[in-house]
mmCIF file of C-alpha atoms in Angstrom:
data_model
loop_
_atom_site.group_PDB
_atom_site.id
_atom_site.type_symbol
_atom_site.label_atom_id
_atom_site.label_comp_id
_atom_site.label_asym_id
_atom_site.label_seq_id
_atom_site.Cartn_x
_atom_site.Cartn_y
_atom_site.Cartn_z
ATOM 1 C CA MET A 237 7.040 -16.785 15.291
ATOM 2 C CA SER A 238 10.288 -17.813 13.668
ATOM 3 C CA HIS A 239 11.338 -15.960 10.580
ATOM 4 C CA PRO A 240 12.363 -17.728 7.381
ATOM 5 C CA SER A 241 16.034 -17.460 6.564
ATOM 6 C CA ARG A 242 16.764 -14.298 4.677
ATOM 7 C CA THR A 243 18.386 -14.723 1.293
ATOM 8 C CA THR A 244 19.955 -11.251 1.387
ATOM 9 C CA PRO A 245 20.992 -9.050 4.281
ATOM 10 C CA PRO A 246 18.352 -6.460 5.084
ATOM 11 C CA ALA A 247 18.823 -3.033 3.549
ATOM 12 C CA PRO A 248 19.412 -0.245 6.056
ATOM 13 C CA LEU A 249 16.067 1.358 6.827
ATOM 14 C CA GLN A 250 15.896 5.109 6.375
ATOM 15 C CA VAL A 251 12.452 6.675 6.638
ATOM 16 C CA LYS A 252 11.764 10.388 6.325
ATOM 17 C CA ALA A 253 8.857 11.708 8.396
ATOM 18 C CA ALA A 254 6.482 13.662 6.153
ATOM 19 C CA PRO A 255 3.136 13.676 7.992
ATOM 20 C CA LEU A 256 0.012 14.611 6.067
ATOM 21 C CA PRO A 257 -1.615 17.882 7.166
ATOM 22 C CA TYR A 258 -4.673 16.096 8.591
ATOM 23 C CA VAL A 259 -2.881 13.354 10.572
ATOM 24 C CA SER A 260 -4.215 14.660 13.906
ATOM 25 C CA LEU A 261 -7.789 14.235 12.587
ATOM 26 C CA LEU A 262 -7.369 10.510 11.883
ATOM 27 C CA GLU A 263 -8.795 8.133 14.473
ATOM 28 C CA HIS A 264 -6.332 6.836 17.063
ATOM 29 C CA ARG A 265 -5.789 3.128 17.837
ATOM 30 C CA LEU A 266 -3.503 0.885 19.842
ATOM 31 C CA LEU A 267 -0.560 -0.666 18.016
ATOM 32 C CA THR A 268 -1.703 -4.051 19.345
ATOM 33 C CA GLN A 269 -4.771 -3.788 17.079
ATOM 34 C CA ILE A 270 -2.613 -4.030 13.934
ATOM 35 C CA ASP A 271 -2.190 -7.567 12.609
ATOM 36 C CA LEU A 272 -2.154 -6.871 8.853
ATOM 37 C CA VAL A 273 -0.035 -4.877 6.406
ATOM 38 C CA VAL A 274 -1.531 -4.117 2.994
ATOM 39 C CA ILE A 275 0.703 -3.585 -0.036
ATOM 40 C CA HIS A 276 -0.515 -1.034 -2.561
ATOM 41 C CA CYS A 277 0.855 0.719 -5.577
ATOM 42 C CA THR A 278 0.044 4.375 -6.096
ATOM 43 C CA GLU A 279 -1.127 3.935 -9.707
ATOM 44 C CA LEU A 280 0.355 7.390 -10.232
ATOM 45 C CA PRO A 281 3.595 8.227 -12.044
ATOM 46 C CA ASP A 282 5.505 9.800 -9.162
ATOM 47 C CA LEU A 283 5.616 10.560 -5.460
ATOM 48 C CA ALA A 284 4.592 14.213 -5.941
ATOM 49 C CA MET A 285 1.303 13.208 -7.578
ATOM 50 C CA ALA A 286 0.719 10.628 -4.841
ATOM 51 C CA ARG A 287 1.228 13.333 -2.226
ATOM 52 C CA GLU A 288 -1.226 15.673 -3.950
ATOM 53 C CA PHE A 289 -3.805 12.871 -4.050
ATOM 54 C CA ALA A 290 -3.271 11.983 -0.385
ATOM 55 C CA GLU A 291 -3.540 15.594 0.775
ATOM 56 C CA THR A 292 -6.915 16.036 -0.929
ATOM 57 C CA VAL A 293 -9.688 16.086 1.672
ATOM 58 C CA ARG A 294 -12.384 13.556 0.736
ATOM 59 C CA TYR A 295 -14.312 13.049 3.986
ATOM 60 C CA ALA A 296 -16.376 15.243 6.312
ATOM 61 C CA SER A 297 -13.769 14.522 9.009
ATOM 62 C CA GLY A 298 -11.294 16.649 7.047
ATOM 63 C CA THR A 299 -9.205 13.637 6.014
ATOM 64 C CA GLY A 300 -8.395 11.869 2.752
ATOM 65 C CA ASN A 301 -7.126 8.577 1.323
ATOM 66 C CA SER A 302 -3.542 7.524 1.934
ATOM 67 C CA GLY A 303 -1.215 4.810 3.075
ATOM 68 C CA HIS A 304 1.024 5.019 6.124
ATOM 69 C CA TRP A 305 4.338 4.713 4.248
ATOM 70 C CA TYR A 306 5.364 5.492 0.671
ATOM 71 C CA VAL A 307 8.319 3.809 -1.012
ATOM 72 C CA ASP A 308 9.622 5.521 -4.133
ATOM 73 C CA ARG A 309 11.173 3.667 -7.046
ATOM 74 C CA ASP A 310 14.707 4.421 -5.807
ATOM 75 C CA GLY A 311 13.898 3.048 -2.338
ATOM 76 C CA HIS A 312 13.443 6.454 -0.711
ATOM 77 C CA THR A 313 10.793 5.915 1.986
ATOM 78 C CA GLN A 314 8.512 8.424 3.673
ATOM 79 C CA ALA A 315 6.133 8.074 6.627
ATOM 80 C CA TRP A 316 2.932 10.037 5.977
ATOM 81 C CA VAL A 317 0.688 8.602 8.724
ATOM 82 C CA PRO A 318 1.948 7.100 12.003
ATOM 83 C CA PRO A 319 0.750 3.526 12.601
ATOM 84 C CA GLU A 320 -1.239 4.509 15.692
ATOM 85 C CA ARG A 321 -3.551 6.494 13.379
ATOM 86 C CA ILE A 322 -6.101 4.779 11.125
ATOM 87 C CA ALA A 323 -5.461 5.743 7.500
ATOM 88 C CA HIS A 324 -8.057 5.320 4.762
ATOM 89 C CA HIS A 325 -6.281 2.917 2.410
ATOM 90 C CA VAL A 326 -8.436 -0.228 1.978
ATOM 91 C CA ARG A 327 -12.193 -0.545 2.406
ATOM 92 C CA GLY A 328 -13.260 -2.697 5.344
ATOM 93 C CA TRP A 329 -9.758 -3.416 6.699
ATOM 94 C CA ASN A 330 -8.419 -0.065 7.915
ATOM 95 C CA LEU A 331 -8.940 -0.584 11.664
ATOM 96 C CA ARG A 332 -6.613 -3.592 11.834
ATOM 97 C CA SER A 333 -4.098 -2.711 9.116
ATOM 98 C CA VAL A 334 -1.351 -0.398 7.975
ATOM 99 C CA GLY A 335 -0.801 0.441 4.315
ATOM 100 C CA ILE A 336 2.416 0.652 2.325
ATOM 101 C CA GLU A 337 2.229 2.410 -1.044
ATOM 102 C CA LEU A 338 4.832 1.650 -3.704
ATOM 103 C CA VAL A 339 5.242 4.329 -6.355
ATOM 104 C CA ASN A 340 4.243 2.630 -9.607
ATOM 105 C CA ARG A 341 2.270 3.963 -12.580
ATOM 106 C CA GLY A 342 -0.099 0.991 -12.604
ATOM 107 C CA ARG A 343 -3.042 1.742 -14.912
ATOM 108 C CA HIS A 344 -2.596 5.532 -14.806
ATOM 109 C CA PRO A 345 -4.256 7.597 -16.204
ATOM 110 C CA HIS A 346 -7.129 5.357 -17.371
ATOM 111 C CA TRP A 347 -7.567 3.206 -14.265
ATOM 112 C CA LEU A 348 -11.016 1.898 -15.113
ATOM 113 C CA HIS A 349 -10.902 1.778 -18.931
ATOM 114 C CA ALA A 350 -11.501 -1.711 -20.342
ATOM 115 C CA ARG A 351 -8.668 -1.336 -22.863
ATOM 116 C CA HIS A 352 -6.138 -0.103 -20.298
ATOM 117 C CA GLN A 353 -5.971 -2.781 -17.597
ATOM 118 C CA ALA A 354 -2.370 -3.935 -17.995
ATOM 119 C CA MET A 355 -0.082 -3.295 -15.043
ATOM 120 C CA ASP A 356 3.218 -3.655 -16.839
ATOM 121 C CA VAL A 357 5.736 -1.547 -14.883
ATOM 122 C CA PRO A 358 8.110 -3.746 -12.844
ATOM 123 C CA TYR A 359 9.179 -2.890 -9.304
ATOM 124 C CA PRO A 360 12.898 -1.943 -9.135
ATOM 125 C CA ASP A 361 15.234 -3.886 -6.856
ATOM 126 C CA ALA A 362 15.910 -0.792 -4.719
ATOM 127 C CA GLN A 363 12.203 -0.329 -4.087
ATOM 128 C CA ILE A 364 11.668 -3.963 -3.091
ATOM 129 C CA ALA A 365 14.754 -3.933 -0.843
ATOM 130 C CA ALA A 366 13.409 -0.850 0.937
ATOM 131 C CA LEU A 367 9.987 -2.484 1.270
ATOM 132 C CA VAL A 368 11.531 -5.600 2.836
ATOM 133 C CA ALA A 369 13.539 -3.464 5.281
ATOM 134 C CA LEU A 370 10.365 -1.587 6.239
ATOM 135 C CA LEU A 371 8.395 -4.816 6.707
ATOM 136 C CA GLN A 372 11.148 -6.269 8.907
ATOM 137 C CA ASP A 373 11.134 -3.092 11.003
ATOM 138 C CA LEU A 374 7.336 -3.225 11.353
ATOM 139 C CA GLN A 375 7.507 -6.836 12.535
ATOM 140 C CA ALA A 376 9.786 -5.696 15.339
ATOM 141 C CA ARG A 377 7.594 -2.694 16.269
ATOM 142 C CA LEU A 378 4.043 -4.020 15.871
ATOM 143 C CA PRO A 379 3.523 -6.904 18.313
ATOM 144 C CA ALA A 380 0.440 -8.436 16.642
ATOM 145 C CA LEU A 381 1.580 -8.083 13.014
ATOM 146 C CA ARG A 382 1.435 -11.478 11.316
ATOM 147 C CA LEU A 383 -0.426 -11.048 7.996
ATOM 148 C CA ILE A 384 0.276 -9.382 4.647
ATOM 149 C CA ALA A 385 -2.035 -8.860 1.679
ATOM 150 C CA GLY A 386 -2.213 -6.998 -1.586
ATOM 151 C CA HIS A 387 -4.912 -4.387 -2.059
ATOM 152 C CA GLN A 388 -6.400 -6.512 -4.842
ATOM 153 C CA ASP A 389 -6.685 -9.448 -2.404
ATOM 154 C CA LEU A 390 -8.982 -7.472 -0.098
ATOM 155 C CA ASP A 391 -10.963 -5.307 -2.534
ATOM 156 C CA THR A 392 -12.214 -7.599 -5.278
ATOM 157 C CA GLU A 393 -15.141 -5.467 -6.467
ATOM 158 C CA GLN A 394 -15.779 -5.350 -10.210
ATOM 159 C CA VAL A 395 -17.160 -2.114 -11.667
ATOM 160 C CA PRO A 396 -18.390 -1.065 -15.125
ATOM 161 C CA ALA A 397 -15.537 0.157 -17.304
ATOM 162 C CA GLU A 398 -15.539 3.912 -17.869
ATOM 163 C CA ASP A 399 -15.083 3.514 -21.637
ATOM 164 C CA ASP A 400 -17.423 0.509 -22.040
ATOM 165 C CA PRO A 401 -20.054 0.112 -19.276
ATOM 166 C CA GLY A 402 -20.919 -3.353 -20.613
ATOM 167 C CA VAL A 403 -17.517 -4.619 -19.470
ATOM 168 C CA LEU A 404 -16.580 -5.128 -15.825
ATOM 169 C CA VAL A 405 -13.073 -4.310 -14.608
ATOM 170 C CA ALA A 406 -11.395 -4.701 -11.240
ATOM 171 C CA ARG A 407 -11.750 -1.605 -9.081
ATOM 172 C CA LYS A 408 -8.346 -2.361 -7.541
ATOM 173 C CA GLN A 409 -5.492 -4.372 -9.050
ATOM 174 C CA ASP A 410 -2.577 -3.234 -6.951
ATOM 175 C CA PRO A 411 0.130 -4.130 -6.389
ATOM 176 C CA GLY A 412 -0.491 -6.125 -9.579
ATOM 177 C CA PRO A 413 0.965 -9.147 -11.339
ATOM 178 C CA LEU A 414 4.578 -7.927 -11.385
ATOM 179 C CA PHE A 415 4.845 -7.592 -7.617
ATOM 180 C CA PRO A 416 7.428 -10.210 -6.457
ATOM 181 C CA TRP A 417 5.412 -11.955 -3.728
ATOM 182 C CA GLU A 418 7.716 -14.981 -3.445
ATOM 183 C CA ARG A 419 10.810 -12.811 -3.056
ATOM 184 C CA VAL A 420 9.198 -10.628 -0.384
ATOM 185 C CA LEU A 421 7.616 -13.484 1.579
ATOM 186 C CA ALA A 422 10.936 -15.361 1.626
ATOM 187 C CA GLN A 423 12.494 -12.454 3.531
ATOM 188 C CA VAL A 424 9.772 -11.628 6.061
ATOM 189 C CA GLY A 425 7.920 -13.742 8.600
ATOM 190 C CA LEU A 426 4.414 -12.759 7.498
ATOM 191 C CA GLU A 427 1.640 -14.964 6.148
ATOM 192 C CA ARG A 428 -0.175 -13.853 3.004
ATOM 193 C CA LEU A 429 -3.860 -13.273 3.592
ATOM 194 C CA VAL A 430 -6.086 -13.987 0.609
ATOM 195 C CA PRO A 431 -9.683 -14.133 1.919
#
């Protein structure tokens, strides 16, 4: 697949390995099974809170919910789960995908309150540049990777609002309306998947 011309030179990719304690308990897969990358935002105020959430065991297998990579607001990037392990990051799509989490407050701390659904924190340039560099690296390393989606594209469930059960709100809205899809897609050779 040919890649669109890049409008800016890629940022140098620097990723710190920071594996989650339960990585060895996550199911193994072949890299050739991965054709999709899912973009998330943490909906937490900082990387430390995201780490605490990811380390929390939520399943009988001794594992929890997390993405594979986390990109902080300054572009600092960490690898928490290797791509050959299946992370729990998006319902129904985990087997074929990897997840990238961008640190962004999102709707924190009232994720499912009807009166608190705005996602109004922009993504800094350094964070988006690091994301693009990571995506370009993944295209080179994952032979079947060809699709990209936002979490909200794949999990469209509506649930009763916690503060007003008569109102339905989106269970997932990340990465949200301020994520610069056009800018990212112009720099990577991936097709957006919106089922």
